[in-house]
Tab-separated table of C-alpha atoms and ligand atoms in Angstrom:
chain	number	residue	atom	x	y	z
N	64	UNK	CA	113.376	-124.183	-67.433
N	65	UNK	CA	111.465	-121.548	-69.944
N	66	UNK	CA	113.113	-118.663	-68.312
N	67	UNK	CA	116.872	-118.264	-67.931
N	68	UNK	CA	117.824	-114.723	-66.726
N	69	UNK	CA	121.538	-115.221	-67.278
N	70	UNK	CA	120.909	-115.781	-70.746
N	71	UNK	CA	120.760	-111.787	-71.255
N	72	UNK	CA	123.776	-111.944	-69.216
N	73	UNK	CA	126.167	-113.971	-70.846
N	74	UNK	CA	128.318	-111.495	-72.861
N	75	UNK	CA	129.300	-108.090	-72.562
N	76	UNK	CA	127.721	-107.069	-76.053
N	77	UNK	CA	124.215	-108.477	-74.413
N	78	UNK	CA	124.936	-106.907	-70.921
N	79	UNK	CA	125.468	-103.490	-72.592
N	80	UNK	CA	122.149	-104.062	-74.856
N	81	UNK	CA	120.117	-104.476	-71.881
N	82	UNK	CA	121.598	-102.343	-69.419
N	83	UNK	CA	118.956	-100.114	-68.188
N	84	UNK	CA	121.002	-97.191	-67.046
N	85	UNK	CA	123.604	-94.968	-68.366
N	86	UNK	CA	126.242	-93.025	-66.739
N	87	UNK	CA	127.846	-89.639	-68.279
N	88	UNK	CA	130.149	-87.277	-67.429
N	89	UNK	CA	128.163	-84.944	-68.176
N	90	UNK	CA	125.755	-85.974	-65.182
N	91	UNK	CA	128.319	-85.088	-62.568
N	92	UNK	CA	129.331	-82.204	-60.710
N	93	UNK	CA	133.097	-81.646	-59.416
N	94	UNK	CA	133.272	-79.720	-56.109
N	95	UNK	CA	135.865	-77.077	-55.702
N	96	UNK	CA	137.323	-75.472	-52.826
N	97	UNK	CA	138.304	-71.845	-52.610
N	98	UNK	CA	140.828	-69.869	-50.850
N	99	UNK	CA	141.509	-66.423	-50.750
N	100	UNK	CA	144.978	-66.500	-51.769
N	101	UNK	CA	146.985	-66.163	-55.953
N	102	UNK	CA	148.931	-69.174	-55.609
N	103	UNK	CA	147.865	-72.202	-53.108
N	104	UNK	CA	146.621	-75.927	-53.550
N	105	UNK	CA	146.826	-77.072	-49.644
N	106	UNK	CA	145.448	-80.525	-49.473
N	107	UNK	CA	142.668	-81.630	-47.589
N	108	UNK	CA	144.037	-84.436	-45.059
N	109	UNK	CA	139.866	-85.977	-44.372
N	110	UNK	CA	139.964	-86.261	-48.336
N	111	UNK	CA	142.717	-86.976	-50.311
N	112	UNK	CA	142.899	-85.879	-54.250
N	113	UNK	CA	141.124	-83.156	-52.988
N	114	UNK	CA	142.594	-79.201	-52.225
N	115	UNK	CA	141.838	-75.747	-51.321
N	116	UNK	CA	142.706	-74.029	-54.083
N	117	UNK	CA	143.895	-70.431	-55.233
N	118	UNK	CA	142.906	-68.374	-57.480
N	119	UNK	CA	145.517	-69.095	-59.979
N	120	UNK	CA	144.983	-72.797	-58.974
N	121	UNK	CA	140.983	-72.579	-59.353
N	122	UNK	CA	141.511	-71.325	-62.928
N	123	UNK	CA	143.986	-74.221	-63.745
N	124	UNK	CA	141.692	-76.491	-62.228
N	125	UNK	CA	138.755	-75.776	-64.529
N	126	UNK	CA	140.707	-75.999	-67.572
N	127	UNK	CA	142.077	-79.404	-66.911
N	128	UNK	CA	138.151	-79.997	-66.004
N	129	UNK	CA	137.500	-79.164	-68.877
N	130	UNK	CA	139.976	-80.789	-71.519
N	131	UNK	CA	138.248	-84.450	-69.591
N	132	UNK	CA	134.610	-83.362	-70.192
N	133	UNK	CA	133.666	-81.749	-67.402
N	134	UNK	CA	131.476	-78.726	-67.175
N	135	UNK	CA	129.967	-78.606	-64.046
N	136	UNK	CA	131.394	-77.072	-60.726
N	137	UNK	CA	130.236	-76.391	-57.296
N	138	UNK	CA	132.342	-73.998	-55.417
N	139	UNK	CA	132.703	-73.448	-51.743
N	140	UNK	CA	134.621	-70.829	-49.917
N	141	UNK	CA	137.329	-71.433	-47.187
N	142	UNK	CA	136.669	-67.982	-45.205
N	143	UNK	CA	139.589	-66.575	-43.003
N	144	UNK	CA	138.300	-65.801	-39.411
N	145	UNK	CA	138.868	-62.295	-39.791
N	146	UNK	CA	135.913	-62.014	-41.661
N	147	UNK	CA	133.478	-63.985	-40.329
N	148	UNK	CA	130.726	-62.562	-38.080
N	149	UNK	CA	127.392	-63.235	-36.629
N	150	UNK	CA	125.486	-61.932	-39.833
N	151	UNK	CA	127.422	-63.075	-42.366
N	152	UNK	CA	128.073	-59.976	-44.162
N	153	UNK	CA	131.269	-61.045	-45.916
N	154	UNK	CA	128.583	-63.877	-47.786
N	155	UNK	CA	127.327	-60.355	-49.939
N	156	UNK	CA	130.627	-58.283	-49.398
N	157	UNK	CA	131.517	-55.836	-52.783
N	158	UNK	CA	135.595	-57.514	-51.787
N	159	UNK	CA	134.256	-61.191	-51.526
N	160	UNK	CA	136.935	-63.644	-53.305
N	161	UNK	CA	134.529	-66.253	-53.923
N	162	UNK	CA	132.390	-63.838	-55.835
N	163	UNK	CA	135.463	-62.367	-57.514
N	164	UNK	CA	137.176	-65.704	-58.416
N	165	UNK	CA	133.685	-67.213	-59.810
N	166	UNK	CA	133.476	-64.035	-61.756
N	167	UNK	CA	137.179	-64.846	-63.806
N	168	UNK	CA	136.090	-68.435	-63.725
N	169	UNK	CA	132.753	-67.330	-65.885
N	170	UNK	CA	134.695	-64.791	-68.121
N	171	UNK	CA	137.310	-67.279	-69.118
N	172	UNK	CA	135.291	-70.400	-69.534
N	173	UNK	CA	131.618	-68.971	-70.397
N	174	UNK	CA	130.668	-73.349	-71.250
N	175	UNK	CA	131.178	-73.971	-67.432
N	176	UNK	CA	127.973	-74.473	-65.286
N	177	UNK	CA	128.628	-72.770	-62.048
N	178	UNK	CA	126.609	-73.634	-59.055
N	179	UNK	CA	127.215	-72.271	-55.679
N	180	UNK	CA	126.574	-72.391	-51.997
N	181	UNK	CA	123.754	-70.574	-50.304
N	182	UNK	CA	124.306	-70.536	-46.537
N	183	UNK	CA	125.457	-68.878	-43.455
N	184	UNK	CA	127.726	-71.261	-42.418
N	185	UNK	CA	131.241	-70.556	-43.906
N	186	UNK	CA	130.759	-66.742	-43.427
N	187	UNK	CA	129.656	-67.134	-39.250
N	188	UNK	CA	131.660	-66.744	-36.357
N	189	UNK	CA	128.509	-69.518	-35.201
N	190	UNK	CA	129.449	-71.888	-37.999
N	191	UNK	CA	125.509	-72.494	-38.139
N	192	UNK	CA	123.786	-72.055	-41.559
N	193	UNK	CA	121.308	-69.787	-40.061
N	194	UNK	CA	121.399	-66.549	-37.100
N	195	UNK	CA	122.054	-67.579	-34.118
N	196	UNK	CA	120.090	-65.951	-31.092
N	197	UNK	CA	120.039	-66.948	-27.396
N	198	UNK	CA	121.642	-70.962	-28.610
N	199	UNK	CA	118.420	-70.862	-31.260
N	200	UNK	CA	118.583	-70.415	-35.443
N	201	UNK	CA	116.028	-68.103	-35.984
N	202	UNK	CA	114.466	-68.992	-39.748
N	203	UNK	CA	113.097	-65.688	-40.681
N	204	UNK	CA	115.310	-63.157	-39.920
N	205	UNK	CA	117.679	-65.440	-41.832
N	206	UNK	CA	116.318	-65.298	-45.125
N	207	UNK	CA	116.964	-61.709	-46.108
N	208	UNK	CA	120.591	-62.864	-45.337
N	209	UNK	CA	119.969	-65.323	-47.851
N	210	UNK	CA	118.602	-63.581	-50.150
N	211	UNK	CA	121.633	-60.853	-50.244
N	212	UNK	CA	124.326	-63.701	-50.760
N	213	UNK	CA	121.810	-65.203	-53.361
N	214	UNK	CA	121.568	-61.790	-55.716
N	215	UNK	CA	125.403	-61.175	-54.813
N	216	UNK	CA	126.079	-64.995	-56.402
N	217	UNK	CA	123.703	-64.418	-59.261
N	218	UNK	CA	125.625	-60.797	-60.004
N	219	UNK	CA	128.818	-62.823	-60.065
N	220	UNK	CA	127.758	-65.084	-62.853
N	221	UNK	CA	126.501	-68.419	-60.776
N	222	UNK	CA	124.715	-70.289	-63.180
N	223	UNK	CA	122.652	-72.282	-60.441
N	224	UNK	CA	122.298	-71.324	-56.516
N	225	UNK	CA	122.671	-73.643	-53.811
N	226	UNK	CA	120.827	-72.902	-50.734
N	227	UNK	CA	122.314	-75.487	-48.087
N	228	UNK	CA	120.305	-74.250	-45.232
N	229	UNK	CA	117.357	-76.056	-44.551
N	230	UNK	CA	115.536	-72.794	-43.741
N	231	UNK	CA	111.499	-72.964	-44.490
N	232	UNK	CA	110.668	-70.231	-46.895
N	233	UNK	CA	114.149	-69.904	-48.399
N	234	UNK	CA	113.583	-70.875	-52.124
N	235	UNK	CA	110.945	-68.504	-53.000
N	236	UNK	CA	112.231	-65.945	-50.509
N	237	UNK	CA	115.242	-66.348	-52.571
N	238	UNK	CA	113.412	-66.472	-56.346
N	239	UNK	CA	111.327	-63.098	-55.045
N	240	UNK	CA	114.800	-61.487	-54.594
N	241	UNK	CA	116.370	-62.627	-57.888
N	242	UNK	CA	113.217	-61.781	-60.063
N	243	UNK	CA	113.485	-58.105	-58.253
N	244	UNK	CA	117.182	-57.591	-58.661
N	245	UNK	CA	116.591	-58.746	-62.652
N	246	UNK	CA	117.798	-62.548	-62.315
N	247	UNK	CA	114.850	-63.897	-63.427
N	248	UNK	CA	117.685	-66.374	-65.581
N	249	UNK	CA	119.164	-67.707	-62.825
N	250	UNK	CA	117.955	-70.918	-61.553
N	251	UNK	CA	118.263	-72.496	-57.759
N	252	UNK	CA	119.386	-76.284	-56.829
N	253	UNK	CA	117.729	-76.341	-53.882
N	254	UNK	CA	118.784	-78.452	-50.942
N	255	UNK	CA	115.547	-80.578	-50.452
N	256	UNK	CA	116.288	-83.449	-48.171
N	257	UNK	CA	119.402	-82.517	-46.820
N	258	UNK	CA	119.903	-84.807	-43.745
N	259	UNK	CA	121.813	-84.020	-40.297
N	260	UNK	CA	124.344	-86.651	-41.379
N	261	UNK	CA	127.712	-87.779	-39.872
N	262	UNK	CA	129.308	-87.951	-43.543
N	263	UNK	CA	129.563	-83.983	-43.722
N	264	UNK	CA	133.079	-84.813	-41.612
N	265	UNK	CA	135.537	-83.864	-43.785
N	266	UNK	CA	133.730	-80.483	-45.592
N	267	UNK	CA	133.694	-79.212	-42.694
N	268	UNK	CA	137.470	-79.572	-41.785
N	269	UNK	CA	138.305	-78.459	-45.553
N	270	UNK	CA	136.008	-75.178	-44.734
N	271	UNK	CA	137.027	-75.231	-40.746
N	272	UNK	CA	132.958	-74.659	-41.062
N	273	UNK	CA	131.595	-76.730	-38.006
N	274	UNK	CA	129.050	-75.219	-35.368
N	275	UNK	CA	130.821	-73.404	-32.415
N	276	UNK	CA	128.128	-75.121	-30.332
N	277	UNK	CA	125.195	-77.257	-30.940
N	278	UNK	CA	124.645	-79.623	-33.982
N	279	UNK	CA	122.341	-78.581	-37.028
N	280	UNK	CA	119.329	-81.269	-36.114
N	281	UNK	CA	116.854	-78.010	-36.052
N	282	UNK	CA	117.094	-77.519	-39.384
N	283	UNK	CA	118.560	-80.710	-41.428
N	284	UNK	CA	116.778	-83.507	-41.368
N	285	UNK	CA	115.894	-86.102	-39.205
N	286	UNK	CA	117.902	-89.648	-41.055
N	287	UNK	CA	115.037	-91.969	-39.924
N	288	UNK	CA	112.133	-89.709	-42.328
N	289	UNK	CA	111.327	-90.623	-45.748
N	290	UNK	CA	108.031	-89.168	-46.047
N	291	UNK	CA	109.215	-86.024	-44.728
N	292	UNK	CA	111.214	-85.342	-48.015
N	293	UNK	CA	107.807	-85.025	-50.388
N	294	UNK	CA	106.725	-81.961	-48.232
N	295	UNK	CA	110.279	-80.403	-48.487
N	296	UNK	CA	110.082	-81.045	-52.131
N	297	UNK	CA	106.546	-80.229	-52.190
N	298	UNK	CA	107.461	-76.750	-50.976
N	299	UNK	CA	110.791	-76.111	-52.837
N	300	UNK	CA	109.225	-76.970	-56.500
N	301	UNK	CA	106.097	-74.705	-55.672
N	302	UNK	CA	108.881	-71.762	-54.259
N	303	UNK	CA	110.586	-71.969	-57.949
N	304	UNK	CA	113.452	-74.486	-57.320
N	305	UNK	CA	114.871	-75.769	-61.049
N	306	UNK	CA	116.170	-78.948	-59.487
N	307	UNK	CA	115.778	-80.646	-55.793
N	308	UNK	CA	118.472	-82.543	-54.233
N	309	UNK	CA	118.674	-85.747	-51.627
N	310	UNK	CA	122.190	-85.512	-50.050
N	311	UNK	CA	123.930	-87.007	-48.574
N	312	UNK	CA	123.549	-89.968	-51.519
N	313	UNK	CA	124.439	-93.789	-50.335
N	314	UNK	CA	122.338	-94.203	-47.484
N	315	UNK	CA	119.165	-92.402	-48.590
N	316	UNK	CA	118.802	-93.948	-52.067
N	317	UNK	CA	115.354	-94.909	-51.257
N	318	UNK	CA	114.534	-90.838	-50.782
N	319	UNK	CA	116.387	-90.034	-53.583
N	320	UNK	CA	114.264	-93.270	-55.568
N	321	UNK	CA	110.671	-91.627	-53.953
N	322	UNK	CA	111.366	-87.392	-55.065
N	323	UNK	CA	112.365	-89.074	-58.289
N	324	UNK	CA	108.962	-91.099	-58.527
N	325	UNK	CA	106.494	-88.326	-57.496
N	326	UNK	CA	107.637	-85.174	-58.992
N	327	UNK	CA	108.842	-83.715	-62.275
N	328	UNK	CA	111.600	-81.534	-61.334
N	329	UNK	CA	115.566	-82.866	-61.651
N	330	UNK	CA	116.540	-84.643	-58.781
N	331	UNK	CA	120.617	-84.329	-57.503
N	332	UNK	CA	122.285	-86.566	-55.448
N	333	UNK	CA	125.403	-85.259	-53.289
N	334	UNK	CA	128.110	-87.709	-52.664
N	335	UNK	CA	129.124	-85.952	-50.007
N	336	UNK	CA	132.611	-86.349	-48.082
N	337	UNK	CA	132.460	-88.881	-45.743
N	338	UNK	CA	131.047	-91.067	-48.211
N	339	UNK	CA	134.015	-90.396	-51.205
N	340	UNK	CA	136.071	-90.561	-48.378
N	341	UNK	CA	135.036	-93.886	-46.683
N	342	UNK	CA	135.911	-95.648	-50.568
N	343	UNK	CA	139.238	-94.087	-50.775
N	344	UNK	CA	140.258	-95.036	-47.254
N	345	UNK	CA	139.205	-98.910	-48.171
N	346	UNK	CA	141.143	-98.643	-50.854
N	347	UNK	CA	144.348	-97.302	-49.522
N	348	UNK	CA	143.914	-100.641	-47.233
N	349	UNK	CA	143.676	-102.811	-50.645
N	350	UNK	CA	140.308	-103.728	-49.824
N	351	UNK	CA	138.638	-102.650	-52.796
N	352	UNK	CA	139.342	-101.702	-55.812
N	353	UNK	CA	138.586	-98.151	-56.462
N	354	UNK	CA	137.670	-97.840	-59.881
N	355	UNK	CA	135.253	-100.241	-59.740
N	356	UNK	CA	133.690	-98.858	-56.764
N	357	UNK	CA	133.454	-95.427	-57.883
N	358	UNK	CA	132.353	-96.930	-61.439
N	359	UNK	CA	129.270	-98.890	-59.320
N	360	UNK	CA	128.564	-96.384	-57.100
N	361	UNK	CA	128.116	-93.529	-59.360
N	362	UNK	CA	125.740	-95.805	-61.771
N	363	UNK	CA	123.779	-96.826	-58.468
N	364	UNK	CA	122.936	-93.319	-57.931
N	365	UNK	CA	121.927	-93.326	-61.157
N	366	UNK	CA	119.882	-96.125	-61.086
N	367	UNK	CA	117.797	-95.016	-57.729
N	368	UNK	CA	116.806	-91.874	-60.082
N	369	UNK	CA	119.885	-89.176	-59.936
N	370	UNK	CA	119.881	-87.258	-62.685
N	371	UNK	CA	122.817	-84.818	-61.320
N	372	UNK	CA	125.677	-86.085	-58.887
N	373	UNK	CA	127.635	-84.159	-57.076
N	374	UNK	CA	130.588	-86.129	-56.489
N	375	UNK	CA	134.563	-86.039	-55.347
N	376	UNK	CA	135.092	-87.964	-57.593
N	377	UNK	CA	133.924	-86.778	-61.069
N	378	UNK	CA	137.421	-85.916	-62.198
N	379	UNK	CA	138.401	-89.872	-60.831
N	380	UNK	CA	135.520	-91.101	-63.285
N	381	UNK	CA	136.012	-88.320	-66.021
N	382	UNK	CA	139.838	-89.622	-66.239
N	383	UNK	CA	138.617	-93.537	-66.307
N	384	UNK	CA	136.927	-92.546	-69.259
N	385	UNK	CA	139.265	-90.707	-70.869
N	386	UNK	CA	141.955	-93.499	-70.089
N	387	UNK	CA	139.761	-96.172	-72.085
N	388	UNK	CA	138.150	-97.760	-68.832
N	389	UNK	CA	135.277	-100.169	-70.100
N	390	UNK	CA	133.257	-101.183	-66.789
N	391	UNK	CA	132.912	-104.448	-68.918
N	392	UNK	CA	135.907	-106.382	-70.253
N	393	UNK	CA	134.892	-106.769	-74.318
N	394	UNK	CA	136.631	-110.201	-74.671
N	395	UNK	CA	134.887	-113.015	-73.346
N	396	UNK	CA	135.590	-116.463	-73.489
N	397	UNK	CA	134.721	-118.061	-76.442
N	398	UNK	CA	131.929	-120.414	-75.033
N	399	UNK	CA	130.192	-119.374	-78.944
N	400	UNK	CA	133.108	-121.506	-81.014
N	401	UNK	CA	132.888	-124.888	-79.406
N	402	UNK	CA	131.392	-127.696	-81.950
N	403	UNK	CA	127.793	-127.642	-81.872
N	404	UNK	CA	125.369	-130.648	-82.476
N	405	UNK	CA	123.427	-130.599	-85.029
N	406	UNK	CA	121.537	-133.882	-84.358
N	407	UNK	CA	117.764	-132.625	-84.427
N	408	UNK	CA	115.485	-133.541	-81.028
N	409	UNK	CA	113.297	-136.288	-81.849
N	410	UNK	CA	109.735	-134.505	-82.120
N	411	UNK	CA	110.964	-132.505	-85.055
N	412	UNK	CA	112.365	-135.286	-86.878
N	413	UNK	CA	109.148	-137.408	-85.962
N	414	UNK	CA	106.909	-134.438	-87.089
N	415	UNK	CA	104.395	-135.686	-90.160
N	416	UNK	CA	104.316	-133.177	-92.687
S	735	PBG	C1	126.795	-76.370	-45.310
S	735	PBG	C2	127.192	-77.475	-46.242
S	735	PBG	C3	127.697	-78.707	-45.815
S	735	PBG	C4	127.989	-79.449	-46.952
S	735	PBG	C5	127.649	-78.673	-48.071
S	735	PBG	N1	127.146	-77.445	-47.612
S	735	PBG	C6	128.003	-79.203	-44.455
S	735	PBG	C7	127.052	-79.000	-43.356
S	735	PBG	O1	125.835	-78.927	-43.526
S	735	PBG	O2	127.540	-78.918	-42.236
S	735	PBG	C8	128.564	-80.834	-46.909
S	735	PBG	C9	129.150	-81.391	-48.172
S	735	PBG	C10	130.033	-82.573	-47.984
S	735	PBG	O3	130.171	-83.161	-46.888
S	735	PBG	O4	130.644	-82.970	-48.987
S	735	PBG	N2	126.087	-75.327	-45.781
């Protein structure tokens, strides 16, 4: 045999030398949940390690971020009832905690990227991500809507907005209202190919955030459609979005692999919920060893062309690294010291010079 592939296999020091892909802290995003309260850090029973957290909490939270690397936070809101209603007004409300909290978080640690949540959903007495009329979400009469929570986020200091809501028209609707409003600075993740997945499971019981009636397969997308992600990314990059994002991440790796191949904008994967939660769940049984499948699936996200991750677990992997995990093993067996022959094949020695 000419060609032996495990050759460039057969120690760590080669493995790293040819490894094609690298994996950073500094590529993930840690997802925070907020509640409207000074001291509180209930945990979320779909998805352990993770809380709702106060305000006081929030602002402990980022610091210990922080001190492992991280700089990058989504934040989410856990609305009481009382102010939810069928326009979402609290989403732009002057009193809004989730606009006052990210506010404190931006004044105190300025080096954070802060990316937030564009959508109806936690704010509606509907729990859609659009308005709700006569059992249908009607797209245009959402996007002002939109548009108000978008310049309310940006006024608050959001670094990046996330619309989540799978409205047509949203991004630019969205950019048009920045620009006006003077937020020309402010950039949008959009929500590209956001499937109507089963994963979303346990989000929605941290944010008590799940449709009063329906499902959202009118406006997420359809899991069997590739092709239907270019024109959704198609549309979003020509609207002004700064990045596009496949979510959720495990099961649509090849749609995540195509927006990477045929565009130019930053692609984002978002582990979402169900899927950090499925891993921890197997490993609570023993069945797998957690580190090592958070270190594998976080580099396979990678791999299939994520630049950003949005994951549960980027404080899990920011503390591996900080505790001296290796995802290789440095000392190998020492296959190199055994006696070689020297004896020399017999058409060299034969060779006439
Ligand atoms: C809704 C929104 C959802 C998530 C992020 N934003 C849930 C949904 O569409 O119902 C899910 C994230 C996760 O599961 O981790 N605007």
């Amino acid at each position: 045999m000419l060609k032996r592939p495990r050759r460039n296999r057969k120690t760590a020091a080669i493995r790293g030398m040819v490894r094609e892909t690298q994996l950073s802290v500094e590529n993930l995003v840690q997802p925070l949940f907020l509640v409207s309260k000074e001291t509180s850090r209930e945990p979320v029973k779909s998805l352990p390690n993770t809380y709702r957290l106060g305000i006081r909490e929030t602002l402990k939270e980022v610091e210990d971020s922080l001190n492992l690397g991280i700089t990058n936070f989504i934040l989410f809101p856990v609305v009481p009832d009382q102010y939810k209603d069928k326009f979402a007004t609290y989403g732009h409300h002057e009193d809004n905690f989730y606009l006052k909290i990210t506010a404190e978080i931006k004044r105190r640690f300025p080096e954070t990227c802060l990316i937030s949540d564009v959508a109806m959903d936690p704010y509606s007495t509907d729990g859609h991500d659009g308005l709700v009329r006569d059992g249908k979400i009607i797209n245009d009469e959402t996007l002002p809507i939109l548009a108000k929570m978008a310049v309310a986020q940006a006024a608050a200091g959001f670094d990046l907005l996330g619309p989540s809501d799978m409205m047509d028209g949203r991004v630019g609707y969205m950019r048009q209202a920045l620009d006006a409003a003077g937020y020309t600075d402010t950039g949008i993740m959009a929500y590209t190919a956001k499937y109507a997945s089963a994963f979303y499971g346990p989000f929605r019981q941290a944010l008590d955030s799940a449709p009063k009636a329906g499902d959202k397969k009118t406006y997420q997308m359809d899991p069997a459609n590739q092709r239907e992600a270019l024109i959704e990314a198609a549309l979003d990059i020509e609207e002004g979005a700064d990045f596009i994002m496949v979510k959720p991440a495990l099961n649509y790796l090849d749609v995540i692999s195509l927006l990477k191949n045929n565009t130019e904008t930053p692609v984002s994967a978002y582990h979402v919920s169900g899927e950090c939660a499925m891993l921890i769940a197997a490993a609570e049984k023993g069945w797998i060893d957690l580190d090592q499948a958070v270190q594998e699936t976080l580099m396979c996200l990678r791999r299939a062309g994520s630049d950003v991750i949005i994951t549960y677990f980027t404080k899990h992997y920011a503390r591996m690294m900080k505790q001296g995990y290796m995802p290789e093993e440095r000392k190998e067996p020492k296959t190199h010291a055994r006696k070689h022959s020297t004896k020399m094949p017999a058409f060299i020695t034969n060779y006439k010079i």
